[in-house]
C-alpha cells in the first residue's frame, strides 16, 4: 500500500511544504521572506504574517509538483518545534485543519530531528552515514552534538549554553555592517582573508557543551578599540576579519566534535543545519576526518537550511511506527530531541 505524506515547515522565516511517497521525495517547495533583510535579523511578528500569506500557495505548489491530490494523502506532518511560536502556530494550525478535514493522521515532527534526516536527502546521493553516527547540528537557532542511534532515536551529547553558531556568524556580521544573514557573506569574504590575522577569545565550557556569547563580546570590544584608532578599520580589514572570526567559530566547533569522537568511539561523522554549508567548515571536517580515520558526511546544499523535505522524511518513519498526534498537540518554541 502506498504511503503519501504532506509535510509543512514554518519554524523560522521560510515557509516550506513537501510531499513524500513511500519514502521518496516528490516535491519540496520553499518561500523565503525578504521582509527581514532591512532589520538585520528575523522579526517574529513579520515572520508569522508572511507565513500566513505563503502557506496556501506553497502547499498548493507542493501538491501540484508531486502530482498528488489531497484525497491521495495518508497523513499531514508539521514542525512542532523548536522555533518561533507565532511561526510554528501557522504551520500547525494549517496541518491540523487539513488532517481533520481529510480525516487522516496528524504527525508533529521535531525540527532538530528533521535536520538530521536532511543528510539522507536526496536518496540518489550515495554517501550516507551508517548507524550509529555523530551529527554536529549547526544553524541559526541550534548548536548540538547528536548521537544518532536510529531514525527516531537520537541523544544530545552537548549543546550551546547561550548563542548558536549561526547566531555568532550573524551577530558579528551585523557588527561589521554586513547584510543578514551574515554566515554566507562571511564565508565568501573569508576566502580572501588571513584566518590567523586576529585572534578572539576561546570559551572554556565543561564537557561537550558549547558557548558563543563570549566570542561575540570579545569581537565587539576588539572592533570598538580598533575603530577608536582608525574609523576605517572594518572596510580595510574586512577579509581578514571575516577569515579570523570564521576560523575561531570553526575551532570552537571542532574541539568538542573531536572530544565526542574520543568519548564515544564513533567515527561516522556528519554535519547538518544552515552553517554546515560553510565551505571552510566542510574543508576542516574533511581534513580532520582524513587525519583521524573518520568517515565524513554532509547534507546536499539545498537541504542544509530549513525545508519541509527533512520534516516529511522524519514523518515517514513516524508513520511507519504509528507515531501519530492528536488535535490537541501544541507547538513548542523550546524543545529538546
Ligand atoms: O538551518 P537554518 O536555515 O535555520 C535555522 O534553523 O536556524 O540556518 C540559518 C543559519 C544562519 O545563521 C546563516 O547565517 C547560517 O545558517 N549560514 C551559514 C552559511 N550559510 C548559512 N553560516 C556560515 N557559512 C555559510 N555558508
Ligand atoms: Zn533549522
XYZ file of C-alpha atoms and ligand atoms in Angstrom:
364
model
C 0.000 0.000 0.000
C 1.251 3.462 -0.871
C 2.029 5.961 1.866
C 1.833 9.607 0.795
C 2.626 12.346 3.304
C 2.422 16.115 3.063
C 4.750 17.949 5.442
C 4.928 21.608 6.440
C 7.873 23.516 7.928
C 7.329 27.009 9.350
C 9.646 27.246 12.369
C 11.509 30.407 11.412
C 11.425 32.566 8.303
C 10.910 30.057 5.478
C 7.522 28.597 4.591
C 8.007 25.176 3.047
C 5.872 22.193 2.028
C 6.962 18.788 0.726
C 5.369 15.553 -0.441
C 6.969 12.157 0.155
C 5.538 8.932 -1.281
C 6.827 5.623 0.098
C 9.920 7.421 1.355
C 10.661 9.095 -1.994
C 10.686 12.875 -2.222
C 8.242 14.099 -4.880
C 8.334 17.845 -4.181
C 9.860 20.404 -1.836
C 8.649 23.988 -2.237
C 10.118 26.885 -0.285
C 9.169 30.537 0.052
C 11.714 32.758 1.750
C 10.918 36.054 3.461
C 12.700 39.183 2.308
C 10.897 41.428 4.810
C 13.595 40.781 7.456
C 16.614 41.902 5.452
C 16.290 45.568 6.316
C 16.088 44.765 10.039
C 19.282 42.688 10.150
C 17.510 39.690 11.681
C 14.217 37.809 11.738
C 11.325 39.846 13.174
C 8.916 37.258 14.692
C 5.715 39.268 14.106
C 6.535 39.826 10.448
C 7.556 36.179 10.055
C 4.206 34.787 11.182
C 2.326 37.247 8.973
C 4.406 36.219 5.951
C 3.820 32.518 6.751
C 0.070 33.193 6.629
C 0.424 34.719 3.171
C 2.667 31.926 1.862
C 1.228 28.753 3.313
C -1.719 28.132 0.942
C 0.199 28.788 -2.319
C 3.230 26.818 -1.043
C 1.151 23.747 -0.096
C -0.730 24.027 -3.388
C 2.520 24.128 -5.357
C 3.971 21.146 -3.446
C 0.887 19.017 -4.189
C 0.808 20.076 -7.867
C 4.519 19.426 -8.407
C 4.133 15.988 -6.795
C 1.057 15.260 -8.919
C -0.867 14.436 -5.770
C -4.423 15.366 -4.742
C -5.401 15.965 -1.114
C -7.532 12.786 -1.332
C -4.298 10.798 -2.004
C -2.738 11.897 1.299
C -2.306 9.387 4.141
C -1.016 11.858 6.752
C -0.209 15.509 7.306
C 3.010 16.413 9.134
C 4.246 19.689 10.542
C 7.136 21.086 12.568
C 6.155 21.159 16.228
C 9.272 22.976 17.436
C 11.704 24.351 18.427
C 11.214 27.668 16.670
C 9.320 30.955 16.772
C 5.941 30.305 18.381
C 3.946 32.591 16.058
C 5.518 30.960 13.007
C 5.006 27.426 14.324
C 1.342 28.225 15.008
C 0.676 28.994 11.340
C 2.063 25.634 10.176
C 0.493 23.609 12.979
C -2.964 25.192 12.603
C -2.951 24.599 8.867
C -1.796 20.977 9.266
C -4.387 20.286 11.957
C -7.189 21.748 9.852
C -6.205 19.706 6.816
C -5.797 16.449 8.770
C -9.203 16.990 10.384
C -10.903 17.791 7.078
C -9.367 14.750 5.347
C -9.774 12.537 8.424
C -6.168 11.299 8.243
C -3.385 11.094 10.882
C -1.502 14.146 12.078
C 2.251 13.898 12.755
C 4.129 16.515 14.820
C 7.837 16.477 13.983
C 10.831 17.691 15.984
C 12.701 20.230 13.860
C 16.126 19.101 15.149
C 15.423 15.505 14.164
C 14.421 16.869 10.757
C 17.828 18.498 10.249
C 19.491 15.123 10.842
C 17.179 13.487 8.261
C 18.334 16.090 5.713
C 21.543 14.022 5.480
C 19.587 11.316 3.673
C 18.142 13.644 1.004
C 18.110 13.296 -1.932
C 18.077 9.496 -1.975
C 20.257 9.293 -5.106
C 23.201 10.704 -3.151
C 25.293 7.607 -2.459
C 27.306 8.535 0.594
C 25.105 8.138 3.664
C 26.222 7.693 7.261
C 25.673 4.280 8.807
C 24.249 3.898 12.319
C 25.231 4.903 14.912
C 26.734 8.209 13.782
C 27.515 11.587 15.317
C 25.927 14.701 13.844
C 27.038 18.239 14.580
C 23.886 20.278 14.036
C 24.791 23.907 13.455
C 22.268 26.523 12.388
C 20.960 29.966 13.236
C 18.953 28.581 16.126
C 20.836 25.466 17.252
C 24.253 24.055 18.018
C 24.079 20.462 19.165
C 26.211 17.351 19.118
C 23.838 14.483 18.459
C 24.377 10.742 18.615
C 22.012 9.180 16.084
C 21.097 5.617 17.081
C 18.303 5.073 14.574
C 15.971 7.298 12.513
C 13.836 8.153 15.528
C 16.247 7.719 18.427
C 18.835 10.425 18.980
C 20.757 11.528 22.080
C 22.051 15.049 22.595
C 25.659 14.747 23.842
C 26.294 18.501 24.011
C 24.614 21.790 23.155
C 25.176 25.510 23.303
C 24.596 27.148 26.662
C 23.917 30.538 25.023
C 24.109 31.592 21.342
C 24.067 29.229 18.369
C 26.991 29.052 15.924
C 24.910 30.643 13.146
C 23.939 33.418 15.555
C 27.646 34.107 16.156
C 28.116 34.461 12.376
C 25.015 36.652 12.015
C 25.593 38.924 15.032
C 29.290 39.510 14.329
C 28.448 40.165 10.668
C 25.999 42.814 11.822
C 28.803 44.472 13.841
C 30.801 44.596 10.600
C 27.825 46.256 8.852
C 27.278 43.206 6.644
C 23.785 42.173 5.468
C 21.640 39.474 7.105
C 22.134 36.511 7.186
C 25.823 37.061 7.801
C 27.014 33.438 7.564
C 27.178 33.125 3.771
C 28.633 36.655 3.416
C 31.429 35.902 5.893
C 32.087 32.584 4.159
C 32.650 34.429 0.880
C 34.737 37.302 2.316
C 36.889 34.885 4.331
C 38.067 33.131 1.181
C 40.442 36.056 0.528
C 41.468 36.696 4.135
C 44.115 35.579 6.625
C 42.467 33.324 9.258
C 45.344 33.861 11.716
C 45.488 37.671 11.445
C 43.339 38.385 14.508
C 42.552 36.185 17.483
C 39.461 36.166 19.674
C 38.534 34.569 22.997
C 38.030 30.789 23.031
C 35.336 29.661 25.503
C 36.057 27.379 28.431
C 32.982 25.233 28.875
C 32.897 21.854 30.570
C 32.036 18.611 28.832
C 30.629 18.651 25.317
C 28.651 21.881 25.637
C 29.318 24.984 23.550
C 29.277 28.729 24.160
C 29.411 31.538 21.612
C 28.403 34.621 23.577
C 31.986 35.220 24.833
C 33.262 35.300 21.275
C 30.585 37.836 20.364
C 31.619 40.111 23.256
C 35.320 39.674 22.517
C 34.668 40.577 18.863
C 32.641 43.655 19.844
C 35.346 45.014 22.198
C 38.047 44.278 19.654
C 36.211 46.269 16.958
C 35.441 49.121 19.365
C 39.132 49.504 20.301
C 40.361 49.358 16.707
C 37.691 51.800 15.494
C 38.945 54.369 18.020
C 42.329 54.305 16.283
C 41.012 54.048 12.733
C 37.349 54.656 11.773
C 38.011 52.823 8.504
C 39.319 49.704 10.270
C 36.395 47.461 9.263
C 36.336 48.073 5.489
C 40.168 47.993 5.347
C 40.351 44.615 7.096
C 37.050 43.046 6.098
C 38.556 39.886 4.564
C 40.962 39.197 7.449
C 38.241 39.960 9.992
C 35.834 37.539 8.311
C 38.509 34.832 7.978
C 39.708 35.172 11.595
C 36.182 35.164 13.003
C 35.198 32.145 10.895
C 38.384 30.360 11.913
C 37.578 30.876 15.620
C 33.997 29.601 15.232
C 35.253 26.507 13.404
C 37.940 25.859 16.050
C 35.287 26.019 18.787
C 33.027 23.611 16.860
C 35.798 21.131 16.044
C 37.235 20.964 19.577
C 34.079 19.414 21.055
C 33.390 17.298 17.989
C 36.844 15.707 18.334
C 36.240 15.138 22.033
C 32.864 13.479 21.359
C 34.537 11.056 18.926
C 37.139 10.207 21.569
C 34.408 9.632 24.163
C 32.041 7.542 22.035
C 34.481 5.823 19.685
C 32.050 6.543 16.830
C 33.852 7.545 13.628
C 30.894 8.117 11.317
C 30.665 11.912 11.451
C 28.128 14.238 9.848
C 27.247 17.908 9.972
C 23.821 19.412 9.326
C 21.948 22.728 9.547
C 22.440 26.075 7.817
C 26.051 26.559 8.956
C 27.031 23.168 7.501
C 27.019 24.969 4.129
C 30.160 26.838 5.272
C 32.969 25.993 2.858
C 35.810 26.270 5.386
C 33.954 24.169 7.978
C 33.478 21.466 5.342
C 37.159 21.620 4.386
C 38.261 21.422 8.025
C 35.961 18.481 8.696
C 37.247 16.636 5.619
C 40.894 17.192 6.620
C 40.358 16.317 10.280
C 38.433 13.231 9.202
C 41.238 12.132 6.903
C 43.842 12.564 9.645
C 41.794 10.782 12.274
C 40.266 7.987 10.222
C 36.691 9.284 10.313
C 34.115 8.920 7.567
C 32.525 12.335 6.999
C 29.112 13.260 5.588
C 27.437 16.498 4.501
C 23.841 17.197 3.534
C 23.163 18.349 -0.032
C 23.391 22.154 -0.100
C 19.691 22.767 -0.737
C 18.733 20.678 2.306
C 21.091 22.390 4.776
C 18.703 25.239 5.586
C 15.153 24.825 6.888
C 12.978 22.829 4.485
C 9.858 20.664 4.607
C 11.513 17.673 2.901
C 13.524 16.855 6.034
C 10.408 17.201 8.210
C 8.364 14.968 5.904
C 11.109 12.326 5.759
C 11.119 12.186 9.569
C 7.311 11.942 9.488
C 7.526 8.958 7.115
C 9.466 6.994 9.739
C 6.998 8.121 12.409
C 4.128 6.951 10.187
C 5.714 3.519 9.783
C 5.941 3.114 13.569
C 2.453 4.573 14.216
C 3.690 7.690 15.997
C 0.651 9.915 15.467
C -0.529 13.024 17.275
C -3.975 14.232 18.268
C -5.675 17.547 17.502
C -4.679 18.934 20.903
C -0.926 18.763 20.213
C 0.548 22.255 20.633
C 3.654 23.765 19.039
C 6.613 24.385 21.327
C 9.115 27.229 20.998
C 11.638 25.302 23.097
C 12.012 21.618 22.587
C 14.732 19.022 23.020
C 15.186 15.925 20.900
O 19.203 25.906 9.362
P 18.932 27.354 9.099
O 18.377 27.746 7.775
O 17.933 27.941 10.129
C 17.826 27.600 11.455
O 17.204 26.560 11.767
O 18.397 28.374 12.255
O 20.304 28.122 9.385
C 20.470 29.503 9.151
C 21.858 29.897 9.616
C 22.107 31.407 9.624
O 22.663 31.765 10.861
C 23.111 31.618 8.486
O 23.972 32.710 8.691
C 23.867 30.310 8.528
O 22.869 29.335 8.771
N 24.586 30.019 7.274
C 25.932 29.997 7.166
C 26.222 29.720 5.798
N 25.043 29.585 5.129
C 24.047 29.770 6.057
N 26.886 30.176 8.080
C 28.156 30.095 7.672
N 28.522 29.867 6.392
C 27.597 29.664 5.437
N 27.977 29.416 4.167
Zn 16.602 24.774 11.446
